[in-house]
Amino acid sequence: MMTLSAAHSIRIEKARKTLVELGKLIQVLQMRERTFKARVLVFTSALLYSLSQSIECLWFLSFISLAPLLYALTRERSGIRLASLGLQWGVLMATGTAYWIVHALLSHYEKSPFFTLLFFLFLVALPVGILSGLFFTIFGLFERRKTLFLCCIFPSLWVISEYIREIVPVFIPWGLAGYAAAGDIRLAQAASSIGVYGLSFLVALVNGLIFKTIIQFHHSSLCMRRGSAPLCSIIACGPFATMSVTMIIMASLMAYGDMALREWSPANNASPGEELVGVAIVQGGHDVRERWNDRSFGIRLLEYISLTGKAPYKWNGRKIVIWPETILNSHGAFSAASLGLISSSIPDNSNLLSGGVRKDTYSRVYNSVVLIKGGKIAGWYDKHILLPFAEYTPLGAAFLGKFHDAPDIFTRGSGPRLLGVAGIPLGVSICFESAYPSHIAKSVQSGARILVNVSNDSWFGRTSQPFQHHRIARVRAIESRRYMARASNSGISSVIAPSGEVLAKIGLGEKGAVYSSIRPMDGISPYHRYGNVMVMISLAVSIISMFLMAFPALRKRLDMPLQ
């Protein structure tokens, strides 16, 4: 017969076990709640970041978009959960800034929704998510609420993660934080000294300071309620001081931008008596299906010739006419009859630059810009950086297939980056090549005095892509302090000044021609003279920081007694 004390002990043990299980359940629920909050913060951050990239008037969101992300990261200690949050942020960010790829796959390649979803997820969004997950895991090595991390280490790691997207072929350097900041023309002027990666560093820095202000304000409020700190010390060392630093940084950038705009304004940058160059840009507004229908090539050619003749020419000197990417894409485009017709239709003292599809003697196909003068091809530039899956097939994986009469495989160009037109070296780029700062920098360092970009954004319809692409072109003009003439099949075509100001423009989906007189520029901007200094500084800061974090652990391990 069980004694009363034994029965009481059993009941106590059962109660203890029940309380333990209840405590574990509460911990699980708390963990799930914290995880849910972290996911919401990451989603909010990616949404704000994407809006700042896709809608130019919302550029200012870039300076607060990373604060929710930092709050989520500072609450996590597990490397696996940090990687998971990074994966989520990268996938959401890629979706928000490059969703227009879905439009091209569904509307033009006529792929099924299931194929489109798999292609976008595994070949576009997931690689960016994996890269973000890797770097967010590295964040876990540091004390993430310290000023040193928020103002130095975090911006440095952020810049490196962006730079990897330029140098690793599977990525495209699209949606960089610096491009959103360039939505304000004054802030964009700093790009001539520090490049787009320097702008990205500043965006991450300001986000870190804003997050520091928020946590300091929360801490200061608690101290004031408890009476554990005097008000004067809170004001001097708390959120007001950090916010003041933030405002000083932004005010300094704006002041520098105002001075740079005055210096590089086209009106203030002209020398009396200097010979200018007239640039006419033609935009036919044809959609992708029309452009790659070989049977209608003659009609399109005549329309471009007609629009070229209607350009408002105002200059009697040297002139350059620019047609967009792959206009001359038919088998008969470079026949003697076609070249003669083209040359006879452009004004005197003019050279025509047109995008075209060129074959060499080995039947290799190139996406090119050809120079036509006197009824002959006087030179060409072959595209150096091909678009994965659309212009070449990584690892032999031909996922997209052939589009109408368009070639499905192009050969990577290896020739000169410059075209000499009317005695002026031009730095030429085709479509997404303008998104690679180093590509444009090499052209300028080789002697380019004017930049030319021919593009075809008609793949992406009336999405944010043409506007994002145009903003990138403006940043390239500021970085190099060169005029850029940009011709796009369906828009946006424009003439951009070295200050980033748009001198002439044809809107999205419009047909027409614009003309502007521009000045070939000399000199090298600090960014092109010294290169990606901010990337090198960020790399040095990251390596030193990780070494210092690892050194105490390494020393502790070396001091451990042998087992």
XYZ file of C-alpha atoms in Angstrom:
563
model
C 0.000 0.000 0.000
C 1.477 3.330 -1.142
C 2.083 5.722 1.757
C 0.596 9.228 1.830
C 4.039 10.871 1.536
C 4.956 8.750 -1.505
C 1.702 9.685 -3.262
C 2.341 13.339 -2.443
C 5.851 13.095 -3.916
C 4.465 11.586 -7.117
C 1.942 14.409 -7.464
C 4.691 16.976 -6.909
C 6.889 15.308 -9.554
C 3.999 15.270 -12.037
C 3.332 18.945 -11.353
C 7.003 19.736 -11.845
C 7.080 17.913 -15.167
C 3.916 19.704 -16.234
C 5.448 23.068 -15.391
C 8.624 22.130 -17.276
C 6.608 21.151 -20.357
C 4.574 24.332 -20.056
C 7.761 26.373 -19.840
C 9.109 24.680 -22.964
C 5.844 25.386 -24.784
C 6.017 29.061 -23.780
C 9.622 29.227 -25.043
C 8.576 27.679 -28.357
C 5.709 30.136 -28.702
C 7.988 33.037 -27.837
C 10.552 31.808 -30.363
C 7.881 31.549 -33.060
C 6.594 35.010 -32.221
C 10.108 36.440 -32.424
C 10.701 34.627 -35.712
C 7.426 35.944 -37.112
C 8.315 39.503 -36.101
C 11.739 39.114 -37.692
C 10.140 37.894 -40.941
C 7.771 40.874 -40.957
C 10.674 43.271 -40.413
C 12.663 41.676 -43.234
C 9.642 41.862 -45.545
C 9.130 45.534 -44.653
C 12.793 46.278 -45.335
C 12.760 44.551 -48.729
C 9.529 46.334 -49.682
C 10.875 49.783 -48.809
C 14.146 49.028 -50.589
C 12.343 47.854 -53.744
C 10.097 50.908 -53.800
C 13.125 53.206 -53.572
C 14.616 51.446 -56.607
C 11.488 51.202 -58.726
C 9.860 54.604 -58.130
C 12.315 57.456 -58.543
C 10.392 59.958 -56.389
C 10.643 57.490 -53.471
C 14.451 57.487 -53.492
C 14.510 58.720 -49.884
C 13.144 55.352 -48.695
C 16.576 53.868 -49.371
C 17.929 55.756 -46.343
C 15.468 54.085 -43.951
C 14.818 50.778 -45.725
C 17.618 48.871 -43.986
C 16.725 49.975 -40.446
C 13.979 47.295 -40.036
C 16.450 44.734 -41.361
C 19.064 45.774 -38.804
C 16.499 45.506 -36.017
C 15.693 41.947 -37.093
C 19.385 41.004 -37.354
C 20.315 42.358 -33.939
C 17.735 40.119 -32.247
C 19.158 36.900 -33.697
C 22.100 34.926 -32.370
C 21.762 31.773 -34.439
C 23.805 31.677 -37.626
C 21.191 29.459 -39.276
C 18.401 31.942 -38.567
C 20.581 34.821 -39.792
C 21.180 32.932 -43.034
C 17.450 32.282 -43.314
C 16.631 35.966 -42.872
C 19.283 36.863 -45.432
C 17.851 34.372 -47.901
C 14.384 35.837 -47.406
C 15.580 39.421 -47.822
C 17.603 38.657 -50.955
C 14.771 36.770 -52.650
C 12.245 39.498 -51.816
C 14.599 42.277 -52.890
C 15.388 40.566 -56.203
C 11.680 40.030 -56.787
C 10.841 43.650 -56.042
C 13.595 45.151 -58.192
C 13.651 42.662 -61.111
C 10.049 41.431 -61.305
C 9.920 42.650 -64.908
C 11.832 39.552 -66.014
C 8.561 37.695 -65.468
C 6.917 40.017 -68.003
C 9.538 39.167 -70.631
C 9.205 35.418 -70.052
C 5.414 35.368 -70.133
C 4.710 37.968 -72.812
C 7.576 37.528 -75.262
C 9.153 34.125 -74.736
C 5.630 32.761 -74.136
C 6.759 30.479 -71.353
C 4.283 28.822 -69.028
C 3.628 30.382 -65.598
C 5.169 27.293 -63.958
C 8.379 27.543 -66.018
C 8.508 31.302 -65.415
C 8.176 30.818 -61.668
C 10.945 28.201 -61.554
C 13.253 30.231 -63.819
C 12.838 33.423 -61.809
C 13.120 31.712 -58.443
C 16.159 29.508 -59.088
C 18.118 31.613 -61.607
C 17.311 35.183 -60.552
C 16.038 35.484 -56.979
C 17.653 32.519 -55.233
C 21.286 33.377 -56.146
C 20.805 36.858 -54.660
C 19.150 35.296 -51.614
C 22.048 32.884 -51.085
C 24.548 35.740 -51.346
C 22.566 37.787 -48.813
C 22.275 34.790 -46.517
C 26.044 34.332 -46.573
C 26.748 37.939 -45.646
C 24.031 38.109 -43.019
C 25.623 35.077 -41.399
C 28.901 36.993 -41.253
C 27.047 39.758 -39.409
C 26.575 37.272 -36.588
C 30.304 37.447 -35.826
C 29.918 41.007 -34.552
C 28.111 42.840 -31.796
C 25.544 44.380 -34.084
C 24.377 47.276 -31.906
C 27.830 48.799 -31.506
C 28.494 52.074 -33.289
C 31.592 50.611 -34.959
C 29.521 47.884 -36.601
C 26.649 50.124 -37.697
C 28.857 52.923 -39.065
C 31.815 51.009 -40.445
C 31.554 47.231 -40.641
C 27.948 46.957 -41.822
C 28.396 49.462 -44.727
C 31.662 47.771 -45.715
C 30.139 44.300 -45.850
C 27.182 45.720 -47.744
C 29.433 47.230 -50.415
C 31.361 43.978 -50.846
C 28.152 41.978 -51.298
C 27.113 44.427 -54.040
C 30.515 44.354 -55.743
C 30.398 40.564 -55.922
C 27.300 40.936 -58.084
C 29.407 42.821 -60.633
C 32.380 40.472 -60.819
C 30.617 37.075 -60.586
C 28.942 36.231 -63.933
C 25.840 34.557 -62.480
C 24.753 37.912 -61.024
C 23.889 41.275 -62.579
C 24.748 44.435 -60.580
C 21.162 45.654 -60.605
C 19.312 47.360 -57.778
C 22.397 48.601 -55.936
C 21.635 50.863 -52.992
C 23.566 53.719 -54.586
C 21.210 53.858 -57.567
C 18.258 54.611 -55.307
C 20.180 57.448 -53.635
C 20.925 58.839 -57.096
C 17.224 59.586 -57.439
C 18.175 62.974 -55.998
C 20.455 64.714 -58.476
C 22.363 66.502 -55.694
C 23.207 63.304 -53.837
C 24.201 61.658 -57.111
C 27.061 64.158 -57.638
C 29.212 62.306 -55.100
C 29.433 59.446 -57.615
C 32.121 61.345 -59.549
C 34.432 60.855 -56.556
C 33.308 57.608 -54.905
C 31.218 55.864 -57.560
C 27.965 54.029 -57.081
C 29.557 51.780 -54.452
C 30.501 54.838 -52.431
C 26.880 55.959 -52.599
C 25.849 52.492 -51.405
C 28.260 52.825 -48.474
C 26.647 56.134 -47.520
C 23.144 54.639 -47.768
C 24.121 51.777 -45.453
C 25.889 54.206 -43.098
C 22.859 56.484 -42.779
C 20.618 53.459 -42.208
C 22.961 52.319 -39.454
C 22.881 55.746 -37.819
C 19.097 55.903 -37.996
C 18.839 52.465 -36.398
C 21.329 53.553 -33.715
C 19.167 56.611 -33.064
C 16.087 54.435 -32.606
C 17.682 52.092 -30.074
C 19.304 55.019 -28.252
C 15.961 56.790 -28.047
C 14.359 53.654 -26.602
C 17.169 53.273 -24.063
C 17.077 56.974 -23.157
C 13.315 56.823 -22.589
C 13.787 53.956 -20.152
C 16.564 55.822 -18.326
C 14.461 58.966 -18.005
C 11.492 57.028 -16.630
C 13.715 55.282 -14.090
C 15.631 58.439 -13.271
C 18.948 56.622 -13.757
C 20.480 59.268 -16.038
C 20.297 63.081 -16.105
C 18.568 64.725 -19.066
C 21.697 66.648 -20.092
C 23.747 63.473 -20.540
C 20.956 61.856 -22.543
C 20.828 64.851 -24.892
C 24.624 65.002 -25.272
C 25.338 61.307 -25.765
C 21.982 59.858 -26.787
C 19.792 59.873 -29.880
C 20.053 63.630 -30.462
C 23.805 63.412 -30.988
C 23.488 60.497 -33.409
C 20.698 62.188 -35.325
C 22.798 65.341 -35.544
C 25.626 63.360 -37.146
C 23.144 61.892 -39.641
C 21.827 65.318 -40.546
C 25.364 66.686 -40.949
C 26.228 63.865 -43.380
C 23.104 64.452 -45.485
C 23.534 68.244 -45.428
C 27.175 67.889 -46.508
C 26.208 65.666 -49.423
C 23.518 68.115 -50.502
C 25.900 71.083 -50.247
C 28.553 69.259 -52.280
C 25.906 68.344 -54.831
C 24.818 71.960 -55.235
C 28.421 73.047 -55.854
C 29.035 70.207 -58.308
C 25.851 71.002 -60.229
C 26.968 74.595 -60.650
C 30.399 73.460 -61.804
C 29.196 70.777 -64.223
C 26.064 72.439 -65.518
C 26.188 72.436 -69.355
C 25.686 76.214 -69.370
C 28.728 76.742 -67.118
C 30.818 74.082 -68.778
C 31.031 75.508 -72.293
C 34.102 77.233 -73.658
C 33.578 80.140 -76.101
C 34.450 79.244 -79.661
C 34.819 75.538 -78.958
C 33.452 73.224 -81.645
C 30.552 71.123 -80.452
C 29.168 67.868 -81.762
C 25.528 67.465 -82.727
C 23.874 64.246 -81.562
C 20.540 63.021 -82.920
C 18.840 60.068 -81.241
C 16.077 58.149 -83.000
C 13.493 55.959 -81.251
C 11.148 53.875 -83.405
C 9.031 52.450 -80.593
C 8.742 48.967 -82.129
C 7.956 46.096 -79.804
C 10.096 42.986 -79.571
C 8.004 40.869 -81.928
C 8.094 43.535 -84.658
C 11.838 43.992 -84.374
C 12.649 40.332 -84.808
C 10.274 39.729 -87.713
C 12.667 39.468 -90.625
C 9.912 40.023 -93.206
C 9.130 43.529 -91.913
C 12.738 44.715 -91.764
C 12.361 46.982 -94.792
C 9.373 48.780 -93.270
C 11.227 49.359 -89.999
C 14.303 50.603 -91.823
C 12.293 53.131 -93.820
C 10.605 54.345 -90.636
C 13.968 54.925 -88.940
C 15.218 56.747 -92.027
C 12.089 58.933 -91.984
C 12.435 59.724 -88.261
C 16.122 60.531 -88.761
C 15.221 63.128 -91.366
C 12.749 64.755 -88.964
C 15.256 65.325 -86.172
C 15.498 69.044 -85.256
C 19.096 69.556 -86.417
C 20.519 72.875 -85.251
C 24.212 72.407 -85.869
C 26.125 72.629 -89.124
C 29.277 70.969 -87.838
C 30.011 67.346 -87.027
C 26.931 65.272 -86.297
C 26.337 61.757 -84.956
C 23.046 59.933 -85.515
C 22.338 57.074 -83.113
C 19.876 54.232 -83.619
C 19.079 51.736 -80.821
C 20.190 48.148 -80.215
C 19.810 45.477 -82.962
C 17.973 47.700 -85.456
C 20.041 46.296 -88.321
C 19.163 42.707 -87.511
C 18.180 41.272 -90.897
C 20.225 39.221 -93.342
C 20.059 42.101 -95.836
C 20.839 44.844 -93.362
C 24.458 45.230 -94.481
C 23.919 44.820 -98.204
C 25.257 47.510 -100.505
C 21.713 48.669 -101.259
C 20.767 49.027 -97.576
C 23.987 50.783 -96.618
C 23.690 53.143 -99.572
C 20.097 53.993 -98.693
C 21.040 54.627 -95.068
C 24.002 56.842 -95.931
C 22.047 58.906 -98.446
C 19.321 59.626 -95.880
C 21.415 61.025 -93.052
C 22.491 64.697 -93.047
C 25.806 65.888 -94.429
C 28.818 65.697 -92.101
C 27.013 62.908 -90.224
C 28.000 59.483 -89.005
C 25.458 56.824 -88.102
C 25.860 54.519 -85.120
C 23.325 51.716 -85.096
C 22.834 48.557 -83.141
C 22.985 45.487 -85.350
C 23.640 41.765 -85.567
C 27.016 41.127 -87.154
C 28.540 37.902 -88.479
C 32.254 37.395 -88.970
C 33.982 35.181 -91.519
C 33.576 32.186 -89.179
C 29.777 32.741 -88.988
C 30.035 33.780 -85.355
C 27.222 36.150 -84.387
C 27.836 39.354 -82.427
C 25.543 41.898 -80.839
C 27.223 45.002 -82.205
C 27.178 48.718 -82.781
C 28.239 49.512 -86.327
C 29.543 52.805 -87.667
C 28.183 53.604 -91.147
C 29.737 56.319 -93.272
C 29.803 56.844 -97.019
C 27.723 53.752 -97.722
C 30.158 51.465 -95.900
C 30.745 50.002 -92.459
C 33.591 52.115 -91.109
C 33.924 50.353 -87.749
C 32.133 48.362 -85.096
C 32.002 47.511 -81.432
C 31.020 44.000 -80.310
C 29.274 43.541 -76.980
C 31.708 42.391 -74.290
C 29.318 41.460 -71.463
C 26.565 39.119 -72.633
C 23.299 38.612 -70.798
C 23.040 35.126 -69.235
C 20.451 32.776 -70.774
C 19.319 35.398 -73.317
C 22.609 35.931 -75.226
C 24.658 32.987 -74.024
C 23.911 29.786 -72.137
C 25.897 29.250 -68.924
C 27.047 25.635 -68.584
C 25.278 24.833 -71.853
C 21.828 25.265 -70.300
C 19.629 26.673 -73.099
C 16.501 27.335 -71.055
C 14.847 30.090 -73.081
C 15.302 28.820 -76.628
C 15.036 30.846 -79.825
C 12.906 33.989 -80.055
C 11.453 34.495 -83.571
C 14.334 35.335 -85.949
C 16.662 36.436 -83.151
C 19.901 34.495 -82.592
C 19.811 32.495 -79.379
C 23.604 32.485 -78.966
C 25.955 35.450 -79.394
C 29.743 35.513 -79.283
C 31.450 37.632 -76.661
C 33.278 40.604 -78.169
C 36.973 41.024 -77.533
C 37.867 44.009 -79.698
C 38.445 47.658 -78.810
C 36.015 49.397 -76.475
C 36.217 52.677 -78.410
C 34.846 53.794 -81.749
C 36.452 56.751 -83.470
C 33.612 58.844 -84.905
C 34.217 62.235 -86.529
C 37.647 62.260 -84.924
C 36.198 61.723 -81.450
C 36.747 58.511 -79.436
C 33.393 57.228 -78.195
C 32.946 54.806 -75.297
C 30.237 52.436 -76.496
C 28.121 50.086 -74.410
C 25.163 47.882 -75.322
C 22.135 47.488 -73.061
C 23.011 46.023 -69.623
C 26.712 46.779 -70.083
C 25.877 50.230 -68.710
C 25.100 48.567 -65.353
C 28.778 47.567 -64.985
C 30.781 50.546 -63.654
C 34.125 48.940 -64.472
C 33.158 48.480 -68.133
C 32.430 52.177 -68.611
C 35.486 53.121 -66.547
C 37.779 51.175 -68.899
C 36.345 53.061 -71.868
C 36.969 56.432 -70.247
C 40.450 55.438 -69.100
C 41.172 54.395 -72.707
C 40.310 57.893 -73.920
C 36.544 58.032 -74.515
C 35.315 61.645 -74.672
C 31.603 60.861 -75.163
C 29.641 57.849 -73.932
C 27.079 56.080 -76.115
C 24.662 53.421 -74.954
C 22.226 51.580 -77.219
C 19.576 49.502 -75.503
C 16.408 47.530 -75.981
C 14.107 47.726 -72.964
C 10.990 46.780 -74.931
C 11.274 43.265 -73.463
C 9.949 44.592 -70.183
C 6.983 46.699 -71.262
C 5.706 49.539 -69.085
C 7.356 48.314 -65.908
C 9.934 50.063 -63.749
C 12.847 48.522 -65.684
C 13.270 51.288 -68.320
C 13.266 53.924 -65.576
C 15.783 51.989 -63.477
C 17.994 51.487 -66.531
C 17.846 55.194 -67.369
C 18.840 56.117 -63.811
C 21.849 53.805 -64.097
C 22.897 55.617 -67.283
C 22.706 58.946 -65.458
C 24.985 57.601 -62.700
C 27.512 56.445 -65.331
C 27.543 59.949 -66.846
C 28.183 61.503 -63.419
C 30.881 58.958 -62.500
C 32.806 59.700 -65.684
C 31.860 63.405 -66.097
C 31.015 62.693 -69.713
C 27.984 63.335 -71.874
C 26.053 60.162 -72.542
C 23.827 59.658 -75.571
C 21.386 56.830 -74.948
C 19.156 55.305 -77.637
C 16.576 52.697 -76.640
C 14.138 50.903 -78.944
C 11.057 51.798 -76.940
C 12.486 54.337 -74.485
C 13.767 55.940 -72.483
C 16.156 57.618 -74.965
C 18.017 60.730 -73.884
C 21.068 62.946 -73.954
C 22.548 63.163 -70.445
C 24.951 65.863 -69.287
C 28.040 65.183 -67.111
C 25.993 66.506 -64.190
C 23.353 63.814 -64.734
C 20.835 66.356 -66.012
C 18.727 65.234 -68.978
C 19.116 67.654 -71.912
C 16.778 65.902 -74.361
C 14.484 62.944 -73.947
C 12.016 60.633 -75.706
C 9.598 59.028 -73.287
C 8.700 55.393 -72.825
C 6.709 53.981 -75.750
C 7.006 57.105 -77.895
C 8.286 57.481 -81.445
C 10.472 60.368 -82.493
C 13.903 61.921 -82.660
C 15.688 64.426 -80.439
C 18.782 66.495 -81.018
C 21.307 68.152 -78.754
C 24.676 69.817 -79.180
C 27.236 68.450 -76.742
C 30.900 68.918 -75.947
C 33.463 66.117 -76.025
C 34.969 66.049 -72.531
C 38.565 65.607 -71.433
C 40.020 64.925 -68.025
C 39.425 62.024 -65.677
C 37.074 62.150 -62.707
C 38.478 61.156 -59.299
C 36.435 57.945 -59.403
C 37.910 56.847 -62.731
C 41.373 58.066 -61.808
C 41.622 56.125 -58.556
C 39.128 53.322 -59.210
C 36.855 51.637 -56.687
C 38.628 53.012 -53.634
C 35.510 52.537 -51.511
C 35.413 48.853 -52.424
C 39.061 48.451 -51.435
C 38.491 50.292 -48.155
C 35.415 48.176 -47.453
C 37.355 44.997 -48.153
C 40.181 46.061 -45.839
C 37.753 47.026 -43.056
C 35.917 43.706 -43.354
C 39.056 41.575 -43.323
C 40.582 43.437 -40.374
C 37.300 43.335 -38.439
C 36.830 39.604 -38.951
C 40.448 38.947 -38.023
C 40.095 40.926 -34.805
C 36.902 39.036 -33.999
C 38.529 35.690 -34.694
C 41.825 36.409 -32.908
C 40.522 36.197 -29.295
C 38.825 32.902 -30.078
C 41.980 31.597 -31.723
C 44.128 32.678 -28.771
C 41.728 31.035 -26.328
C 41.906 27.803 -28.283
C 45.705 27.852 -28.353
C 45.791 28.386 -24.568
C 43.538 25.387 -23.871
C 45.300 22.447 -22.168
C 45.713 19.286 -24.194
C 43.120 16.646 -23.503
